[in-house]
Amino acid sequence: MKRRSFLKTTAAGGAIAASATGTAVAQAPAAPAVSTGRLEWRMVTSWPKGLPGVGTGAEKLAQNITQMSGGRLTVRVFAAGELVPALQCFDAVSNGTAEMGHDASYYHLSKSEGQAFFTAFPFGLSAGELTGWVHHGGGQALWDEMNAPFNVKAFLAGNTGCQMLGWFRREINTVDDLKGLKFRTPGNQAKILTRLGASVVQLPGGEIFPALQSGAIDGAEWIGPLNDLALGFHQVAKFYYSPGYHEPGAGLQLMVNKQRYDALPADLKAIVAVAAQAAHDDMYAEYTAKSGAALQTLVQQHGVQLRTLPRDVLVACGQQANNILVELMDGRDEVTKKIISGYLAYRNAVIPWTRVAEQAYFTSRLLPFPHGRRA
Ligand code: CA
């Protein structure tokens, strides 16, 4: 900025006086370089207050945006139900009730079936693969295209890593064991289990334990050991199943009201985007670091029994996932079809790599080397 225009601007605010030599002397803190406006934004979330991982991750994200902007963009977080119900964050951000929201995009399939692919699709991308798709594989552009008509801009802002399939009171040995089961799960997993005869409900996290306790549901999936231990599901159901094929690396999102985001100066836009990316990395790291210890606590202190879903049941679930994809591709939602095409093209390109890289390595790590054994 030229000195002339700087003086003209600041003199109008009374912050600068000219000395006898013509040098500007500050009588109050200098104005920020980009914008003098201070914004106070609300971030609604789908999470119970203080819940480790997703909940505390959203709170850290808000703190980071506030601190990195020097308070020019101050973000206040609301837990589920404090400002809007847990599953209505998308609407709240879209219509401006809140400027920001943090939840999982697959809570909003009623807006577009394409929302599923930015959280998780059954037998789809792992956490690392999903991040690669969104940031370097064309995913973000498709996400933006889907959300623009709703006045929403979304960023990846968290990942739970691979989830657990969930909690069951009885063992699941055959596909028939799913029939009549009253189970909590959202997204396309709800459709898969419904097609296999289960009776599925989509409850927010904070409502799962009371529903299990009252017998309103027989079982539930939520996230994994870290959160499931905190919410106490082991007190009501003892069989804890994997693999979490339905959410092999569930992404969480930061939603921003697009009109408000577009109006931000460039530096605040960058702060929001980079803070979201940092939140993503930090949350994934937290789940990776803490889930093992939580799992041990569940098994060793609470008598939880780990089970693996039998192959026949997995195949039946995979077939239904495939049917859902085929039906969506035959449907009328053009953006969803575009998203699925992009997602599958990326999946087909990335899996030949992850198969010979991480998958081969994870298998090799099971060999009986002394490395890592207890002394
Ligand atoms: Ca889940």
Tab-separated table of C-alpha atoms and ligand atoms in Angstrom:
chain	number	residue	atom	x	y	z
A	1	MET	CA	0.000	0.000	0.000
A	2	LYS	CA	1.327	3.463	-0.876
A	3	ARG	CA	2.024	5.766	2.065
A	4	ARG	CA	-0.422	8.335	0.768
A	5	SER	CA	-3.347	5.965	0.739
A	6	PHE	CA	-2.254	4.408	4.040
A	7	LEU	CA	-2.282	7.786	5.743
A	8	LYS	CA	-5.556	8.732	4.176
A	9	THR	CA	-7.164	5.482	5.323
A	10	THR	CA	-5.858	5.477	8.850
A	11	ALA	CA	-6.237	9.186	9.480
A	12	ALA	CA	-9.928	8.777	8.869
A	13	GLY	CA	-10.051	6.384	11.800
A	14	GLY	CA	-8.141	8.774	14.029
A	15	ALA	CA	-5.430	6.244	14.793
A	16	ILE	CA	-2.551	8.046	13.170
A	17	ALA	CA	-1.278	11.580	13.701
A	18	ALA	CA	1.378	13.302	11.658
A	19	SER	CA	4.428	14.588	13.549
A	20	ALA	CA	6.192	17.813	12.696
A	21	THR	CA	8.542	15.914	10.370
A	22	GLY	CA	5.696	14.248	8.538
A	23	THR	CA	6.375	10.818	9.999
A	24	ALA	CA	3.331	8.836	10.892
A	25	VAL	CA	3.165	8.104	14.607
A	26	ALA	CA	0.930	5.381	15.874
A	27	GLN	CA	-1.293	6.418	18.788
A	28	ALA	CA	-3.197	3.156	18.794
A	29	PRO	CA	-2.388	-0.366	17.545
A	30	ALA	CA	-1.884	-0.387	13.784
A	31	ALA	CA	-4.785	-1.567	11.695
A	32	PRO	CA	-4.554	-5.172	10.407
A	33	ALA	CA	-3.101	-5.486	6.928
A	34	VAL	CA	-6.186	-6.929	5.289
A	35	SER	CA	-9.380	-6.297	7.180
A	36	THR	CA	-10.334	-4.349	10.267
A	37	GLY	CA	-13.568	-6.300	10.642
A	38	ARG	CA	-13.814	-8.846	13.422
A	39	LEU	CA	-16.077	-11.757	12.697
A	40	GLU	CA	-17.759	-13.970	15.278
A	41	TRP	CA	-18.922	-17.211	13.746
A	42	ARG	CA	-20.833	-20.174	15.134
A	43	MET	CA	-19.838	-23.781	14.436
A	44	VAL	CA	-22.632	-26.286	15.004
A	45	THR	CA	-21.595	-29.907	15.409
A	46	SER	CA	-23.144	-33.328	15.528
A	47	TRP	CA	-21.060	-34.350	18.549
A	48	PRO	CA	-21.755	-34.657	22.254
A	49	LYS	CA	-19.797	-32.017	24.180
A	50	GLY	CA	-16.181	-33.006	24.880
A	51	LEU	CA	-16.360	-36.342	23.040
A	52	PRO	CA	-12.750	-37.412	22.298
A	53	GLY	CA	-11.665	-37.344	18.657
A	54	VAL	CA	-14.540	-35.935	16.614
A	55	GLY	CA	-15.812	-33.581	19.344
A	56	THR	CA	-12.524	-32.300	20.738
A	57	GLY	CA	-11.155	-32.199	17.170
A	58	ALA	CA	-13.902	-29.762	16.139
A	59	GLU	CA	-13.163	-27.643	19.213
A	60	LYS	CA	-9.432	-27.555	18.405
A	61	LEU	CA	-10.229	-26.594	14.822
A	62	ALA	CA	-12.266	-23.611	16.026
A	63	GLN	CA	-9.516	-22.580	18.461
A	64	ASN	CA	-6.886	-22.770	15.712
A	65	ILE	CA	-8.902	-20.588	13.347
A	66	THR	CA	-9.455	-18.071	16.151
A	67	GLN	CA	-5.789	-18.011	17.178
A	68	MET	CA	-4.260	-18.037	13.692
A	69	SER	CA	-6.464	-15.112	12.698
A	70	GLY	CA	-5.539	-13.161	15.816
A	71	GLY	CA	-9.205	-13.158	16.753
A	72	ARG	CA	-10.341	-11.574	13.484
A	73	LEU	CA	-12.337	-14.741	12.855
A	74	THR	CA	-13.515	-16.027	16.214
A	75	VAL	CA	-15.322	-19.356	16.084
A	76	ARG	CA	-17.591	-20.581	18.876
A	77	VAL	CA	-18.489	-24.272	18.938
A	78	PHE	CA	-21.919	-25.699	19.753
A	79	ALA	CA	-22.350	-29.346	20.736
A	80	ALA	CA	-25.161	-31.451	19.315
A	81	GLY	CA	-28.530	-29.977	20.231
A	82	GLU	CA	-27.203	-26.717	21.664
A	83	LEU	CA	-28.149	-24.634	18.640
A	84	VAL	CA	-29.596	-27.179	16.207
A	85	PRO	CA	-30.292	-30.940	16.438
A	86	ALA	CA	-27.294	-33.226	15.835
A	87	LEU	CA	-28.272	-34.262	12.324
A	88	GLN	CA	-29.323	-30.819	11.037
A	89	CYS	CA	-25.925	-29.142	10.742
A	90	PHE	CA	-26.016	-29.107	6.944
A	91	ASP	CA	-29.295	-27.173	6.857
A	92	ALA	CA	-28.048	-24.786	9.541
A	93	VAL	CA	-24.926	-23.915	7.525
A	94	SER	CA	-26.812	-23.800	4.249
A	95	ASN	CA	-29.403	-21.302	5.507
A	96	GLY	CA	-26.970	-19.274	7.618
A	97	THR	CA	-28.273	-20.227	11.082
A	98	ALA	CA	-24.600	-21.038	11.674
A	99	GLU	CA	-21.636	-20.006	9.537
A	100	MET	CA	-19.828	-23.316	10.112
A	101	GLY	CA	-20.626	-26.936	10.891
A	102	HIS	CA	-18.655	-30.057	11.734
A	103	ASP	CA	-20.120	-33.493	11.125
A	104	ALA	CA	-20.076	-36.375	8.631
A	105	SER	CA	-21.294	-35.687	5.098
A	106	TYR	CA	-23.076	-39.054	4.871
A	107	TYR	CA	-25.625	-37.842	7.413
A	108	HIS	CA	-27.089	-35.869	4.518
A	109	LEU	CA	-27.955	-38.413	1.839
A	110	SER	CA	-31.386	-36.781	1.611
A	111	LYS	CA	-29.639	-33.775	0.007
A	112	SER	CA	-27.658	-35.885	-2.416
A	113	GLU	CA	-26.602	-39.524	-2.444
A	114	GLY	CA	-23.170	-38.256	-3.473
A	115	GLN	CA	-22.633	-37.041	0.124
A	116	ALA	CA	-21.775	-40.621	1.109
A	117	PHE	CA	-18.514	-40.717	-0.791
A	118	PHE	CA	-16.856	-37.949	1.233
A	119	THR	CA	-17.309	-39.859	4.483
A	120	ALA	CA	-17.130	-43.500	3.499
A	121	PHE	CA	-18.675	-45.992	1.117
A	122	PRO	CA	-18.824	-49.673	2.099
A	123	PHE	CA	-15.742	-51.534	0.812
A	124	GLY	CA	-14.451	-48.194	-0.490
A	125	LEU	CA	-11.412	-46.065	0.230
A	126	SER	CA	-9.218	-46.222	3.323
A	127	ALA	CA	-8.369	-43.024	5.233
A	128	GLY	CA	-5.185	-42.382	3.263
A	129	GLU	CA	-6.857	-43.237	-0.043
A	130	LEU	CA	-9.812	-40.935	0.682
A	131	THR	CA	-7.518	-38.021	1.553
A	132	GLY	CA	-5.628	-38.648	-1.677
A	133	TRP	CA	-8.844	-38.564	-3.691
A	134	VAL	CA	-10.138	-35.330	-2.154
A	135	HIS	CA	-6.831	-33.426	-2.217
A	136	HIS	CA	-5.085	-34.853	-5.278
A	137	GLY	CA	-7.538	-37.050	-7.168
A	138	GLY	CA	-10.307	-34.666	-8.213
A	139	GLY	CA	-12.588	-35.279	-5.218
A	140	GLN	CA	-12.695	-31.700	-3.901
A	141	ALA	CA	-13.957	-30.290	-7.220
A	142	LEU	CA	-16.781	-32.850	-7.307
A	143	TRP	CA	-17.615	-32.128	-3.663
A	144	ASP	CA	-17.774	-28.388	-4.403
A	145	GLU	CA	-20.000	-28.964	-7.430
A	146	MET	CA	-22.458	-31.025	-5.362
A	147	ASN	CA	-22.603	-28.547	-2.457
A	148	ALA	CA	-22.670	-25.242	-4.371
A	149	PRO	CA	-26.467	-25.300	-4.984
A	150	PHE	CA	-26.905	-25.659	-1.200
A	151	ASN	CA	-24.650	-22.642	-0.497
A	152	VAL	CA	-22.174	-24.911	1.318
A	153	LYS	CA	-18.397	-25.241	0.961
A	154	ALA	CA	-16.938	-28.349	2.619
A	155	PHE	CA	-13.411	-29.334	3.629
A	156	LEU	CA	-12.047	-32.612	4.946
A	157	ALA	CA	-11.524	-31.873	8.641
A	158	GLY	CA	-10.964	-35.164	10.388
A	159	ASN	CA	-10.808	-38.905	9.931
A	160	THR	CA	-11.532	-41.659	12.421
A	161	GLY	CA	-9.456	-44.231	10.551
A	162	CYS	CA	-10.988	-47.662	10.063
A	163	GLN	CA	-14.049	-48.125	12.258
A	164	MET	CA	-15.452	-51.195	13.988
A	165	LEU	CA	-18.488	-52.917	12.487
A	166	GLY	CA	-20.277	-52.542	15.788
A	167	TRP	CA	-21.789	-54.021	18.927
A	168	PHE	CA	-24.083	-57.027	19.025
A	169	ARG	CA	-25.821	-58.839	21.868
A	170	ARG	CA	-25.743	-62.128	19.940
A	171	GLU	CA	-23.171	-63.588	17.562
A	172	ILE	CA	-23.655	-63.170	13.819
A	173	ASN	CA	-22.875	-66.496	12.162
A	174	THR	CA	-25.039	-66.331	9.041
A	175	VAL	CA	-26.858	-63.721	6.971
A	176	ASP	CA	-30.093	-64.927	8.594
A	177	ASP	CA	-28.827	-63.695	11.960
A	178	LEU	CA	-29.253	-60.144	10.632
A	179	LYS	CA	-32.972	-60.627	10.039
A	180	GLY	CA	-35.099	-58.674	12.497
A	181	LEU	CA	-32.041	-57.162	14.167
A	182	LYS	CA	-32.763	-53.625	15.427
A	183	PHE	CA	-29.514	-51.823	14.693
A	184	ARG	CA	-28.201	-48.246	14.682
A	185	THR	CA	-26.071	-47.253	11.699
A	186	PRO	CA	-26.234	-44.415	9.128
A	187	GLY	CA	-25.345	-44.009	5.473
A	188	ASN	CA	-25.290	-46.808	2.951
A	189	GLN	CA	-24.612	-49.379	5.657
A	190	ALA	CA	-28.170	-48.683	6.822
A	191	LYS	CA	-29.424	-49.606	3.358
A	192	ILE	CA	-27.259	-52.741	3.173
A	193	LEU	CA	-28.447	-54.108	6.518
A	194	THR	CA	-32.060	-53.189	5.728
A	195	ARG	CA	-31.858	-55.149	2.480
A	196	LEU	CA	-30.526	-58.111	4.445
A	197	GLY	CA	-33.508	-58.008	6.798
A	198	ALA	CA	-32.380	-55.797	9.676
A	199	SER	CA	-34.452	-52.943	11.071
A	200	VAL	CA	-32.133	-49.940	11.020
A	201	VAL	CA	-32.302	-46.540	12.706
A	202	GLN	CA	-30.010	-43.503	12.339
A	203	LEU	CA	-29.481	-42.070	15.814
A	204	PRO	CA	-26.934	-39.383	16.717
A	205	GLY	CA	-24.047	-40.537	18.908
A	206	GLY	CA	-25.462	-39.174	22.141
A	207	GLU	CA	-28.706	-41.156	21.773
A	208	ILE	CA	-27.212	-44.591	21.128
A	209	PHE	CA	-26.520	-45.717	24.699
A	210	PRO	CA	-30.023	-44.962	26.053
A	211	ALA	CA	-31.539	-46.782	23.054
A	212	LEU	CA	-29.342	-49.827	23.700
A	213	GLN	CA	-30.113	-49.755	27.399
A	214	SER	CA	-33.861	-49.532	26.931
A	215	GLY	CA	-33.880	-52.324	24.355
A	216	ALA	CA	-35.129	-50.019	21.604
A	217	ILE	CA	-32.180	-51.336	19.573
A	218	ASP	CA	-30.316	-54.677	19.768
A	219	GLY	CA	-26.990	-53.344	18.564
A	220	ALA	CA	-25.183	-50.357	17.165
A	221	GLU	CA	-22.129	-49.097	15.420
A	222	TRP	CA	-20.641	-45.710	16.190
A	223	ILE	CA	-16.917	-45.263	15.608
A	224	GLY	CA	-14.325	-47.465	17.297
A	225	PRO	CA	-12.796	-48.308	20.686
A	226	LEU	CA	-11.863	-44.737	21.681
A	227	ASN	CA	-15.420	-43.371	21.453
A	228	ASP	CA	-17.319	-46.587	22.062
A	229	LEU	CA	-15.534	-47.086	25.395
A	230	ALA	CA	-16.333	-43.487	26.392
A	231	LEU	CA	-20.021	-43.963	25.589
A	232	GLY	CA	-20.224	-47.292	27.452
A	233	PHE	CA	-21.705	-49.580	24.803
A	234	HIS	CA	-19.851	-52.560	26.341
A	235	GLN	CA	-22.186	-52.347	29.331
A	236	VAL	CA	-25.065	-53.485	27.140
A	237	ALA	CA	-23.546	-55.609	24.355
A	238	LYS	CA	-20.495	-57.878	24.577
A	239	PHE	CA	-19.724	-58.947	20.999
A	240	TYR	CA	-17.595	-56.374	19.185
A	241	TYR	CA	-17.298	-57.071	15.480
A	242	SER	CA	-14.832	-56.151	12.753
A	243	PRO	CA	-13.981	-55.448	9.988
A	244	GLY	CA	-15.592	-52.059	9.650
A	245	TYR	CA	-16.000	-52.565	5.915
A	246	HIS	CA	-18.750	-49.946	5.948
A	247	GLU	CA	-16.387	-47.160	7.104
A	248	PRO	CA	-12.816	-48.116	6.252
A	249	GLY	CA	-11.616	-44.541	6.830
A	250	ALA	CA	-14.454	-42.196	7.694
A	251	GLY	CA	-13.815	-38.570	6.778
A	252	LEU	CA	-15.367	-35.747	8.792
A	253	GLN	CA	-16.180	-32.396	7.266
A	254	LEU	CA	-15.972	-28.728	8.071
A	255	MET	CA	-18.872	-27.030	6.318
A	256	VAL	CA	-18.827	-23.280	5.736
A	257	ASN	CA	-21.704	-21.152	4.490
A	258	LYS	CA	-20.428	-20.566	0.950
A	259	GLN	CA	-21.630	-16.978	0.665
A	260	ARG	CA	-19.869	-16.081	3.927
A	261	TYR	CA	-16.732	-18.034	2.942
A	262	ASP	CA	-16.522	-16.374	-0.479
A	263	ALA	CA	-16.726	-12.957	1.205
A	264	LEU	CA	-13.693	-13.617	3.451
A	265	PRO	CA	-10.372	-11.944	2.630
A	266	ALA	CA	-7.779	-14.260	1.115
A	267	ASP	CA	-5.773	-14.710	4.320
A	268	LEU	CA	-8.808	-15.818	6.365
A	269	LYS	CA	-9.827	-18.199	3.582
A	270	ALA	CA	-6.354	-19.737	3.741
A	271	ILE	CA	-6.509	-19.964	7.530
A	272	VAL	CA	-9.829	-21.849	7.375
A	273	ALA	CA	-8.569	-24.245	4.686
A	274	VAL	CA	-5.235	-24.966	6.360
A	275	ALA	CA	-6.814	-25.292	9.820
A	276	ALA	CA	-9.228	-27.869	8.383
A	277	GLN	CA	-6.323	-29.830	6.934
A	278	ALA	CA	-4.467	-29.667	10.250
A	279	ALA	CA	-7.619	-30.832	12.071
A	280	HIS	CA	-7.827	-33.755	9.686
A	281	ASP	CA	-4.256	-34.855	10.355
A	282	ASP	CA	-4.519	-34.328	14.102
A	283	MET	CA	-7.759	-36.268	14.467
A	284	TYR	CA	-6.513	-39.202	12.404
A	285	ALA	CA	-3.327	-39.253	14.499
A	286	GLU	CA	-5.347	-39.231	17.737
A	287	TYR	CA	-7.523	-42.168	16.666
A	288	THR	CA	-4.454	-44.089	15.497
A	289	ALA	CA	-2.569	-43.441	18.727
A	290	LYS	CA	-5.350	-44.112	21.234
A	291	SER	CA	-7.590	-46.795	19.731
A	292	GLY	CA	-5.267	-49.691	20.609
A	293	ALA	CA	-5.174	-48.886	24.304
A	294	ALA	CA	-8.948	-48.376	24.374
A	295	LEU	CA	-9.459	-51.745	22.677
A	296	GLN	CA	-7.251	-53.433	25.280
A	297	THR	CA	-9.278	-51.830	28.060
A	298	LEU	CA	-12.515	-53.077	26.533
A	299	VAL	CA	-11.214	-56.641	26.187
A	300	GLN	CA	-9.149	-56.971	29.363
A	301	GLN	CA	-11.167	-54.922	31.834
A	302	HIS	CA	-14.700	-55.217	30.514
A	303	GLY	CA	-14.757	-58.732	29.062
A	304	VAL	CA	-15.631	-57.614	25.545
A	305	GLN	CA	-15.344	-60.416	23.003
A	306	LEU	CA	-13.898	-59.604	19.587
A	307	ARG	CA	-15.459	-61.304	16.597
A	308	THR	CA	-14.859	-61.214	12.843
A	309	LEU	CA	-17.830	-61.121	10.502
A	310	PRO	CA	-17.941	-64.488	8.655
A	311	ARG	CA	-16.891	-64.484	5.018
A	312	ASP	CA	-20.370	-65.382	3.697
A	313	VAL	CA	-21.927	-62.444	5.526
A	314	LEU	CA	-19.202	-60.092	4.242
A	315	VAL	CA	-19.806	-61.270	0.678
A	316	ALA	CA	-23.568	-60.704	1.046
A	317	CYS	CA	-22.930	-57.172	2.345
A	318	GLY	CA	-20.489	-56.483	-0.487
A	319	GLN	CA	-23.038	-57.638	-3.046
A	320	GLN	CA	-25.605	-55.203	-1.652
A	321	ALA	CA	-23.047	-52.382	-1.719
A	322	ASN	CA	-22.461	-53.157	-5.371
A	323	ASN	CA	-26.221	-53.181	-6.063
A	324	ILE	CA	-26.539	-49.727	-4.492
A	325	LEU	CA	-23.786	-48.347	-6.739
A	326	VAL	CA	-25.413	-49.823	-9.846
A	327	GLU	CA	-28.808	-48.357	-8.890
A	328	LEU	CA	-27.331	-44.913	-8.280
A	329	MET	CA	-25.570	-45.023	-11.644
A	330	ASP	CA	-28.936	-45.899	-13.250
A	331	GLY	CA	-30.649	-43.051	-11.383
A	332	ARG	CA	-31.327	-39.419	-12.210
A	333	ASP	CA	-28.949	-37.648	-9.859
A	334	GLU	CA	-26.338	-36.485	-12.351
A	335	VAL	CA	-23.909	-35.048	-9.789
A	336	THR	CA	-23.959	-38.287	-7.800
A	337	LYS	CA	-23.247	-40.239	-10.992
A	338	LYS	CA	-20.316	-37.953	-11.727
A	339	ILE	CA	-19.018	-38.408	-8.176
A	340	ILE	CA	-19.303	-42.203	-8.379
A	341	SER	CA	-17.486	-42.240	-11.738
A	342	GLY	CA	-14.662	-40.150	-10.292
A	343	TYR	CA	-14.555	-42.203	-7.098
A	344	LEU	CA	-14.411	-45.545	-8.925
A	345	ALA	CA	-11.817	-44.337	-11.436
A	346	TYR	CA	-9.621	-43.188	-8.563
A	347	ARG	CA	-10.263	-46.423	-6.631
A	348	ASN	CA	-9.224	-48.480	-9.650
A	349	ALA	CA	-6.063	-46.413	-10.024
A	350	VAL	CA	-5.031	-46.390	-6.376
A	351	ILE	CA	-5.748	-49.990	-5.335
A	352	PRO	CA	-3.073	-51.582	-7.557
A	353	TRP	CA	-0.639	-49.415	-5.605
A	354	THR	CA	-1.956	-49.868	-2.049
A	355	ARG	CA	-2.243	-53.627	-2.662
A	356	VAL	CA	1.490	-54.034	-3.354
A	357	ALA	CA	2.448	-51.360	-0.820
A	358	GLU	CA	0.518	-51.102	2.477
A	359	GLN	CA	-1.577	-54.252	2.124
A	360	ALA	CA	1.507	-56.368	1.322
A	361	TYR	CA	3.373	-54.754	4.184
A	362	PHE	CA	0.584	-55.310	6.744
A	363	THR	CA	0.551	-58.994	5.765
A	364	SER	CA	4.321	-59.292	6.007
A	365	ARG	CA	4.263	-57.743	9.475
A	366	LEU	CA	2.336	-60.780	10.721
A	367	LEU	CA	5.313	-63.067	10.025
A	368	PRO	CA	6.997	-64.398	13.184
A	369	PHE	CA	9.891	-61.950	13.420
A	370	PRO	CA	11.181	-61.134	16.902
A	371	HIS	CA	10.753	-57.408	16.254
A	372	GLY	CA	8.140	-55.898	18.524
A	373	ARG	CA	7.643	-58.973	20.714
A	374	ARG	CA	7.612	-58.511	24.409
A	375	ALA	CA	10.946	-59.410	25.977
B	1	CA	CA	-19.673	-45.097	12.156
